Every structure is written in C-alpha cells, then in structure tokens.
Backbone as a chain_set.jsonl record, in Angstrom:
{"seq": "MNYSLASSTWDGKELKAIQAVIESDIFTMGKKVAEFEKDFAQFVGAKYAVMTSSGSTANLVPAGFGNAHLVRSREAVYYYKCAYKGEYMDAESQFTYAWNDERIGIDWGIKNPILSQRDVLATREKG", "coords": {"N": [[0.351, -2.097, 0.047], [0.358, 2.057, -0.211], [1.355, 5.201, 0.18], [0.374, 8.605, -0.45], [3.189, 11.242, 0.329], [2.324, 14.253, 0.375], [-0.586, 15.462, -0.995], [-2.885, 17.889, -2.649], [-5.955, 19.075, -1.258], [-7.803, 20.58, -1.768], [-10.111, 22.648, -3.893], [-11.746, 23.994, -6.274], [-12.482, 26.711, -5.979], [-11.053, 27.483, -3.486], [-8.691, 27.762, -4.497], [-9.253, 29.978, -6.149], [-9.847, 31.868, -4.348], [-7.792, 31.7, -2.74], [-5.284, 32.816, -5.348], [-6.876, 35.243, -5.435], [-6.04, 36.973, -2.649], [-3.581, 36.773, -3.638], [-3.082, 38.472, -6.053], [-4.034, 41.144, -4.545], [-1.772, 41.737, -3.434], [-1.472, 41.746, -0.989], [-0.543, 40.409, 2.123], [-1.215, 39.74, 4.319], [-3.495, 41.349, 7.093], [-5.879, 42.05, 5.381], [-8.221, 43.054, 3.517], [-10.491, 40.912, 3.206], [-9.608, 40.11, 5.64], [-10.76, 42.033, 7.888], [-12.869, 41.036, 7.117], [-13.45, 39.601, 8.253], [-13.306, 38.968, 10.452], [-14.719, 40.477, 11.799], [-17.619, 39.344, 11.181], [-16.777, 37.306, 12.263], [-16.377, 37.849, 14.968], [-19.682, 38.809, 15.485], [-21.159, 35.621, 15.295], [-19.869, 34.988, 17.759], [-21.139, 36.843, 19.599], [-19.532, 38.507, 20.348], [-17.684, 41.914, 20.98], [-15.649, 42.292, 19.326], [-12.953, 41.009, 17.44], [-10.179, 40.103, 16.647], [-7.982, 38.473, 14.447], [-5.673, 35.473, 14.137], [-2.105, 34.362, 13.351], [-1.491, 30.78, 12.949], [0.545, 30.59, 15.883], [2.083, 29.733, 15.67], [3.412, 32.64, 14.838], [4.911, 35.883, 15.159], [2.837, 37.623, 16.975], [1.192, 41.463, 16.99], [0.897, 43.561, 19.011], [-1.709, 46.156, 19.368], [-0.833, 49.519, 20.691], [-2.633, 50.008, 23.931], [-4.508, 47.446, 23.922], [-5.548, 44.514, 25.055], [-3.684, 41.205, 25.428], [-4.106, 37.696, 25.172], [-3.584, 34.594, 26.018], [-4.752, 31.461, 25.907], [-3.105, 27.768, 26.666], [-3.529, 24.734, 25.483], [-1.887, 23.23, 25.477], [0.563, 20.971, 26.01], [3.712, 21.979, 26.104], [3.915, 25.304, 25.097], [5.262, 27.907, 23.407], [4.359, 31.805, 22.863], [4.606, 34.335, 20.782], [4.855, 38.014, 21.116], [4.272, 40.98, 20.309], [5.228, 44.544, 21.181], [3.482, 47.498, 19.738], [4.715, 50.416, 19.734], [4.986, 53.944, 20.625], [7.62, 55.848, 20.592], [9.988, 54.561, 23.111], [10.168, 51.531, 23.521], [11.093, 50.071, 25.751], [8.587, 50.881, 28.538], [7.709, 50.076, 30.625], [6.851, 51.646, 33.399], [4.047, 51.807, 31.877], [2.917, 50.262, 31.358], [0.133, 47.213, 32.254], [-1.887, 44.422, 34.324], [-3.906, 43.176, 34.099], [-5.805, 39.723, 36.132], [-5.831, 37.093, 34.912], [-8.523, 35.894, 35.699], [-10.231, 37.738, 35.968], [-13.28, 40.267, 35.824], [-14.686, 42.166, 34.291], [-13.199, 41.782, 32.72], [-14.416, 39.176, 31.28], [-14.191, 36.704, 30.453], [-14.125, 32.737, 29.911], [-13.088, 31.338, 30.35], [-12.842, 28.274, 30.715], [-11.302, 26.759, 32.62], [-10.42, 26.33, 35.889], [-8.294, 26.398, 37.807], [-5.324, 27.213, 36.323], [-2.072, 27.168, 35.21], [-0.238, 30.483, 35.8], [2.008, 32.694, 33.988], [4.261, 34.298, 36.231], [3.827, 37.091, 36.159], [0.967, 37.163, 35.877], [0.146, 36.151, 38.447], [0.859, 38.103, 40.054], [-0.863, 39.134, 39.498], [-3.783, 38.345, 40.014], [-3.153, 38.775, 42.453], [-3.256, 41.451, 43.58], [-5.455, 41.814, 42.281], [-7.152, 40.44, 44.03]], "CA": [[0.415, 0.239, -0.391], [1.205, 3.372, -0.622], [0.466, 6.7, 0.682], [1.011, 9.781, -0.777], [3.919, 12.024, 1.65], [1.774, 15.605, 0.231], [-1.304, 16.09, -2.141], [-3.285, 18.474, -2.855], [-7.233, 19.009, -0.606], [-8.196, 22.08, -2.603], [-10.895, 22.491, -4.976], [-11.468, 25.663, -7.612], [-12.894, 27.994, -5.117], [-10.169, 27.499, -2.768], [-7.933, 28.166, -5.52], [-9.475, 31.635, -6.521], [-9.563, 32.13, -3.151], [-5.858, 31.473, -3.298], [-5.531, 33.686, -6.237], [-7.733, 36.235, -5.266], [-4.733, 37.245, -2.255], [-1.389, 37.398, -4.144], [-3.483, 39.747, -6.83], [-4.305, 41.973, -4.76], [-0.809, 43.158, -3.612], [-1.625, 42.075, 1.002], [-0.624, 38.72, 2.147], [-1.878, 40.156, 6.074], [-4.491, 42.218, 7.5], [-6.06, 42.958, 4.166], [-9.561, 43.998, 3.492], [-11.346, 39.308, 3.943], [-9.576, 39.592, 7.634], [-11.589, 42.809, 8.529], [-14.187, 40.91, 7.048], [-13.778, 37.803, 8.345], [-13.185, 39.756, 12.483], [-16.366, 41.242, 12.074], [-18.245, 38.421, 10.817], [-16.018, 35.942, 14.204], [-17.121, 38.756, 16.665], [-21.466, 38.729, 15.86], [-21.088, 34.946, 15.255], [-19.575, 34.614, 18.795], [-21.474, 36.872, 20.077], [-18.463, 39.34, 20.68], [-18.278, 43.345, 20.273], [-14.071, 42.452, 18.604], [-12.55, 39.652, 17.397], [-8.639, 39.624, 16.244], [-7.84, 37.108, 13.452], [-4.082, 35.907, 14.517], [-2.667, 33.2, 12.479], [-1.755, 29.79, 14.052], [0.327, 30.799, 16.569], [3.726, 29.271, 15.59], [3.926, 33.451, 14.529], [4.802, 36.699, 16.322], [1.331, 38.641, 16.907], [1.51, 42.814, 16.984], [-0.666, 43.982, 20.003], [-1.406, 48.05, 19.448], [-0.841, 50.386, 22.121], [-4.016, 49.667, 24.67], [-5.002, 46.231, 23.665], [-4.218, 44.257, 26.056], [-3.236, 40.359, 24.806], [-4.345, 36.632, 26.278], [-3.743, 33.398, 25.529], [-4.781, 30.365, 27.115], [-2.619, 26.825, 25.986], [-4.101, 23.02, 26.267], [-0.623, 22.051, 25.496], [2.306, 20.73, 27.93], [4.122, 23.061, 25.977], [3.844, 26.737, 24.444], [5.329, 29.361, 23.422], [3.575, 32.761, 21.93], [5.483, 35.354, 20.845], [4.369, 38.879, 20.708], [5.252, 42.917, 19.845], [3.725, 45.742, 21.768], [3.55, 48.449, 18.875], [4.701, 52.01, 21.402], [5.448, 55.369, 20.32], [8.318, 55.862, 21.434], [10.721, 54.007, 23.962], [10.184, 50.907, 23.857], [10.325, 49.189, 27.721], [8.183, 51.264, 28.886], [6.786, 49.412, 31.496], [5.234, 51.641, 33.712], [2.683, 52.108, 31.764], [1.984, 48.15, 30.945], [-0.694, 46.975, 33.364], [-1.837, 42.957, 33.542], [-5.48, 41.917, 34.514], [-6.257, 38.837, 36.701], [-6.849, 36.442, 34.797], [-10.635, 36.031, 35.945], [-11.725, 39.405, 35.916], [-15.032, 40.58, 36.139], [-14.295, 43.472, 33.519], [-13.496, 41.139, 30.871], [-16.008, 38.397, 30.785], [-13.686, 35.568, 29.306], [-15.009, 31.939, 30.181], [-11.586, 30.138, 28.993], [-13.158, 26.372, 30.675], [-10.536, 26.71, 33.799], [-10.262, 26.796, 37.089], [-6.701, 26.686, 37.84], [-4.544, 27.625, 34.836], [-0.258, 27.784, 35.611], [-0.197, 31.117, 35.182], [3.453, 33.077, 34.982], [4.188, 35.185, 37.395], [3.945, 38.355, 36.184], [0.038, 36.821, 36.159], [-0.254, 35.55, 39.915], [0.946, 39.32, 40.79], [-2.36, 40.755, 38.89], [-4.037, 37.864, 40.505], [-2.873, 38.957, 44.222], [-3.643, 42.351, 43.157], [-7.305, 41.681, 42.219], [-7.978, 40.542, 45.52]], "C": [[1.028, 1.336, 0.258], [0.869, 4.469, -0.203], [1.313, 7.854, 0.318], [1.131, 10.674, 0.287], [3.155, 13.326, 1.514], [0.473, 15.451, -1.511], [-2.781, 17.217, -1.341], [-5.052, 18.969, -2.592], [-8.526, 19.954, -1.341], [-8.669, 22.491, -3.105], [-10.821, 24.226, -5.427], [-11.953, 26.67, -6.547], [-11.982, 27.796, -3.824], [-9.022, 28.201, -3.539], [-7.801, 29.58, -5.53], [-9.821, 32.111, -5.388], [-8.007, 32.729, -2.798], [-5.218, 32.491, -3.599], [-5.552, 35.049, -6.491], [-6.714, 37.963, -3.953], [-3.254, 37.615, -2.73], [-2.641, 38.328, -5.504], [-3.752, 41.18, -5.757], [-3.542, 42.614, -3.591], [-0.87, 42.58, -1.387], [-1.462, 40.945, 0.699], [-1.638, 38.442, 4.146], [-2.323, 41.309, 6.122], [-5.073, 42.947, 6.498], [-7.607, 42.895, 4.606], [-10.336, 42.065, 4.264], [-10.573, 39.556, 4.981], [-10.27, 40.816, 8.131], [-12.491, 42.156, 8.353], [-14.979, 39.436, 8.137], [-13.986, 38.285, 10.412], [-14.434, 39.908, 12.546], [-17.366, 40.056, 12.167], [-18.147, 37.691, 12.3], [-17.323, 36.572, 15.229], [-18.424, 38.74, 16.428], [-21.452, 36.94, 15.653], [-20.525, 34.585, 16.765], [-20.155, 34.789, 20.176], [-20.792, 38.879, 21.065], [-18.256, 41.163, 20.653], [-16.877, 43.191, 19.545], [-13.957, 40.776, 18.547], [-10.838, 39.956, 16.734], [-8.31, 38.011, 15.747], [-6.025, 37.09, 14.104], [-4.214, 34.188, 13.45], [-2.376, 32.005, 13.918], [-1.521, 29.677, 15.17], [1.505, 31.007, 17.068], [4.296, 30.748, 14.919], [3.986, 35.093, 15.677], [3.427, 37.182, 16.0], [1.741, 40.248, 17.84], [0.225, 43.356, 17.842], [-0.509, 45.901, 19.358], [-1.367, 47.956, 20.765], [-2.374, 50.282, 23.053], [-4.375, 48.495, 24.141], [-4.298, 45.212, 24.792], [-4.471, 41.711, 25.113], [-3.694, 39.41, 25.798], [-3.949, 35.73, 25.28], [-3.922, 32.133, 26.293], [-4.565, 28.514, 26.412], [-2.902, 25.176, 26.347], [-3.595, 22.109, 26.095], [0.012, 21.235, 26.158], [2.933, 22.223, 28.157], [3.963, 23.862, 25.162], [5.295, 27.64, 23.938], [5.258, 30.59, 22.448], [4.15, 34.199, 22.122], [4.6, 36.468, 19.993], [4.671, 40.358, 21.047], [4.364, 43.55, 20.462], [4.509, 46.648, 20.542], [3.702, 49.994, 19.945], [4.911, 52.995, 20.142], [6.426, 55.438, 21.247], [9.76, 54.997, 21.977], [9.807, 52.458, 23.634], [9.797, 49.56, 24.8], [9.732, 50.458, 27.723], [7.204, 50.776, 30.531], [5.844, 49.716, 32.296], [4.061, 51.438, 33.022], [2.389, 51.078, 31.118], [0.923, 48.192, 32.453], [-0.7, 45.841, 32.737], [-2.947, 42.514, 34.784], [-5.547, 40.731, 34.661], [-6.618, 38.379, 35.131], [-8.02, 36.541, 34.183], [-11.018, 37.511, 36.429], [-12.308, 39.551, 35.185], [-15.17, 41.062, 34.709], [-14.023, 42.494, 32.613], [-14.472, 39.9, 30.625], [-15.324, 37.274, 30.036], [-14.474, 34.384, 30.39], [-13.854, 31.253, 29.916], [-11.837, 28.66, 29.906], [-12.151, 25.895, 31.185], [-10.371, 27.16, 34.395], [-9.698, 26.876, 37.714], [-5.915, 26.635, 37.386], [-3.713, 27.637, 36.282], [-0.404, 28.781, 34.742], [1.484, 31.392, 36.075], [3.597, 33.702, 35.529], [3.568, 35.584, 37.379], [1.106, 38.137, 36.161], [-0.818, 36.235, 37.62], [0.149, 36.58, 40.052], [-0.263, 40.27, 41.309], [-3.535, 40.2, 39.119], [-4.289, 38.038, 41.522], [-3.551, 40.287, 44.559], [-4.745, 42.677, 43.494], [-8.451, 41.488, 43.804], [-7.419, 40.035, 46.981]], "O": [[1.966, 1.422, 1.051], [-0.345, 4.645, -0.304], [2.488, 8.08, 0.605], [0.225, 11.043, 1.034], [3.157, 13.868, 2.619], [0.783, 15.375, -2.7], [-3.334, 17.292, -0.244], [-5.618, 19.267, -3.644], [-9.755, 19.888, -1.341], [-7.961, 23.449, -3.417], [-10.159, 25.199, -5.065], [-11.291, 27.703, -6.651], [-12.673, 28.164, -2.875], [-8.51, 29.221, -3.075], [-6.855, 30.281, -5.17], [-10.278, 33.235, -5.593], [-7.442, 33.816, -2.678], [-4.618, 33.177, -2.772], [-4.877, 35.798, -7.197], [-6.682, 39.178, -4.148], [-2.313, 38.333, -2.391], [-2.531, 39.418, -4.942], [-3.64, 42.279, -6.299], [-3.978, 43.522, -2.883], [-0.183, 43.254, -0.618], [-1.829, 40.341, -0.308], [-2.252, 37.566, 4.754], [-1.873, 42.257, 5.478], [-4.985, 44.175, 6.459], [-8.058, 42.73, 5.739], [-10.62, 41.929, 5.454], [-11.112, 38.793, 5.783], [-10.471, 40.554, 9.317], [-13.346, 42.293, 9.228], [-15.995, 38.827, 8.473], [-14.743, 37.824, 11.267], [-15.157, 39.414, 13.412], [-17.905, 39.839, 13.252], [-19.013, 37.539, 13.161], [-18.354, 36.219, 15.803], [-18.855, 38.589, 17.572], [-22.448, 36.816, 16.365], [-20.931, 33.443, 16.982], [-20.115, 34.105, 21.199], [-21.246, 39.763, 21.792], [-19.183, 41.597, 19.969], [-16.745, 44.229, 18.898], [-14.463, 39.823, 19.138], [-11.205, 39.656, 15.597], [-8.349, 36.916, 16.308], [-5.323, 38.053, 14.412], [-5.1, 33.428, 13.06], [-2.694, 32.067, 15.105], [-2.309, 29.114, 15.93], [2.001, 31.677, 17.974], [5.412, 30.647, 14.408], [3.287, 35.303, 16.668], [2.959, 37.132, 14.863], [2.333, 40.306, 18.917], [-0.952, 43.518, 17.518], [0.48, 46.572, 19.06], [-1.614, 47.104, 21.618], [-3.315, 50.67, 22.36], [-5.039, 49.047, 23.263], [-3.149, 45.11, 25.222], [-5.402, 41.293, 24.424], [-3.799, 39.737, 26.98], [-3.933, 35.913, 24.063], [-3.214, 31.859, 27.262], [-5.493, 27.966, 25.817], [-2.5, 24.59, 27.352], [-3.886, 20.919, 26.209], [-0.51, 20.915, 27.225], [2.951, 23.066, 29.054], [3.791, 23.318, 24.072], [6.291, 27.693, 24.66], [5.898, 30.576, 21.397], [4.187, 34.941, 23.103], [3.969, 36.327, 18.946], [5.291, 40.722, 22.046], [3.144, 43.385, 20.464], [5.723, 46.614, 20.343], [2.845, 50.431, 20.714], [4.967, 52.706, 18.947], [6.286, 55.185, 22.444], [10.617, 54.824, 21.111], [8.588, 52.601, 23.545], [8.965, 48.654, 24.783], [10.238, 51.279, 26.958], [6.265, 51.275, 31.15], [4.748, 49.177, 32.452], [3.094, 50.906, 33.568], [1.51, 51.092, 30.256], [0.982, 48.977, 33.399], [-0.226, 45.574, 31.632], [-2.876, 41.871, 35.832], [-5.413, 40.114, 33.605], [-7.36, 38.969, 34.344], [-8.482, 36.904, 33.102], [-11.908, 38.058, 37.08], [-12.201, 39.192, 34.012], [-15.785, 40.332, 33.931], [-14.759, 42.427, 31.628], [-15.238, 39.88, 29.662], [-15.857, 36.886, 28.997], [-15.173, 34.712, 31.349], [-13.915, 30.451, 28.984], [-10.919, 27.852, 29.766], [-11.711, 24.838, 30.733], [-10.1, 28.354, 34.266], [-10.136, 27.487, 38.689], [-5.205, 25.782, 37.919], [-3.995, 27.843, 37.463], [-0.602, 28.66, 33.533], [2.245, 32.283, 35.698], [2.485, 34.229, 35.568], [2.551, 35.325, 38.024], [0.276, 39.007, 36.427], [-2.016, 35.988, 37.763], [-0.468, 36.528, 41.116], [-0.608, 41.088, 42.162], [-4.527, 40.841, 38.771], [-5.388, 37.696, 41.959], [-4.276, 40.4, 45.548], [-5.165, 43.389, 44.407], [-9.495, 41.897, 44.313], [-8.116, 40.165, 47.988]]}, "num_chains": 1, "name": "protein.A"}
C-alpha cells in the first residue's frame, strides 16, 4: 500500500481565494481579514475579534490593547510584539489584568490555570 506524503485537497473555490489574495498584494491584515474578524465577532457574540495566524508567529499587539492566551498543550511558546510610540521598554505604562477579572468576562473553561509570574501577581493584586 502506498500513501502520498503530500497532496492537495483544495478545490477550485479555495484556489480562487488564494489567487485573489496574491493579486491583491496584501497578504496579511487585508480586507478579507477585517471582514472575517467582524463576522466572527458577531458569530460568537463578542464586540471585537482579532484574527491571528496559527500561533507559531509573532502577533502585533496595538497600543491600548491587551493580549491573552490559553494553552492546552504541555508546552507552548507565545511570541508577541507591542506597538509603541517612543521607547519600546516603557514598563511603567504596562499593566496586567488577572486572568479571571470579571471586567473582561472571558470564560476560559478552566478553574486552576498554571500562570506566569506576572499573572500570579495580577491575581494577588485583584483580590
């Protein structure tokens, strides 16, 4: 029995979508991404949604936005870069919300997460 190591399962509709992105010359954060984010936010009943890659690349966090993630695997590396005006290392203006802060309202589906040191401190400061 032979198994193909690589094969395409894309149909004409998917190939057409790929070609449209190539022709637009906007490979990330384009019109289709903005449409998807809006539709997805509406679908899940959220005010906003931000589309990211598979998580294996860095994500840009705009000034004034937060970033959060839940890892269900044994290990993960999460890369992100904050967008700043001025100096990059302005730690004094950074802040952390506790993972279970009611103001954010995220149901993580977990009761006792393993937290980073920064998140542990935020949880202690909260309550």
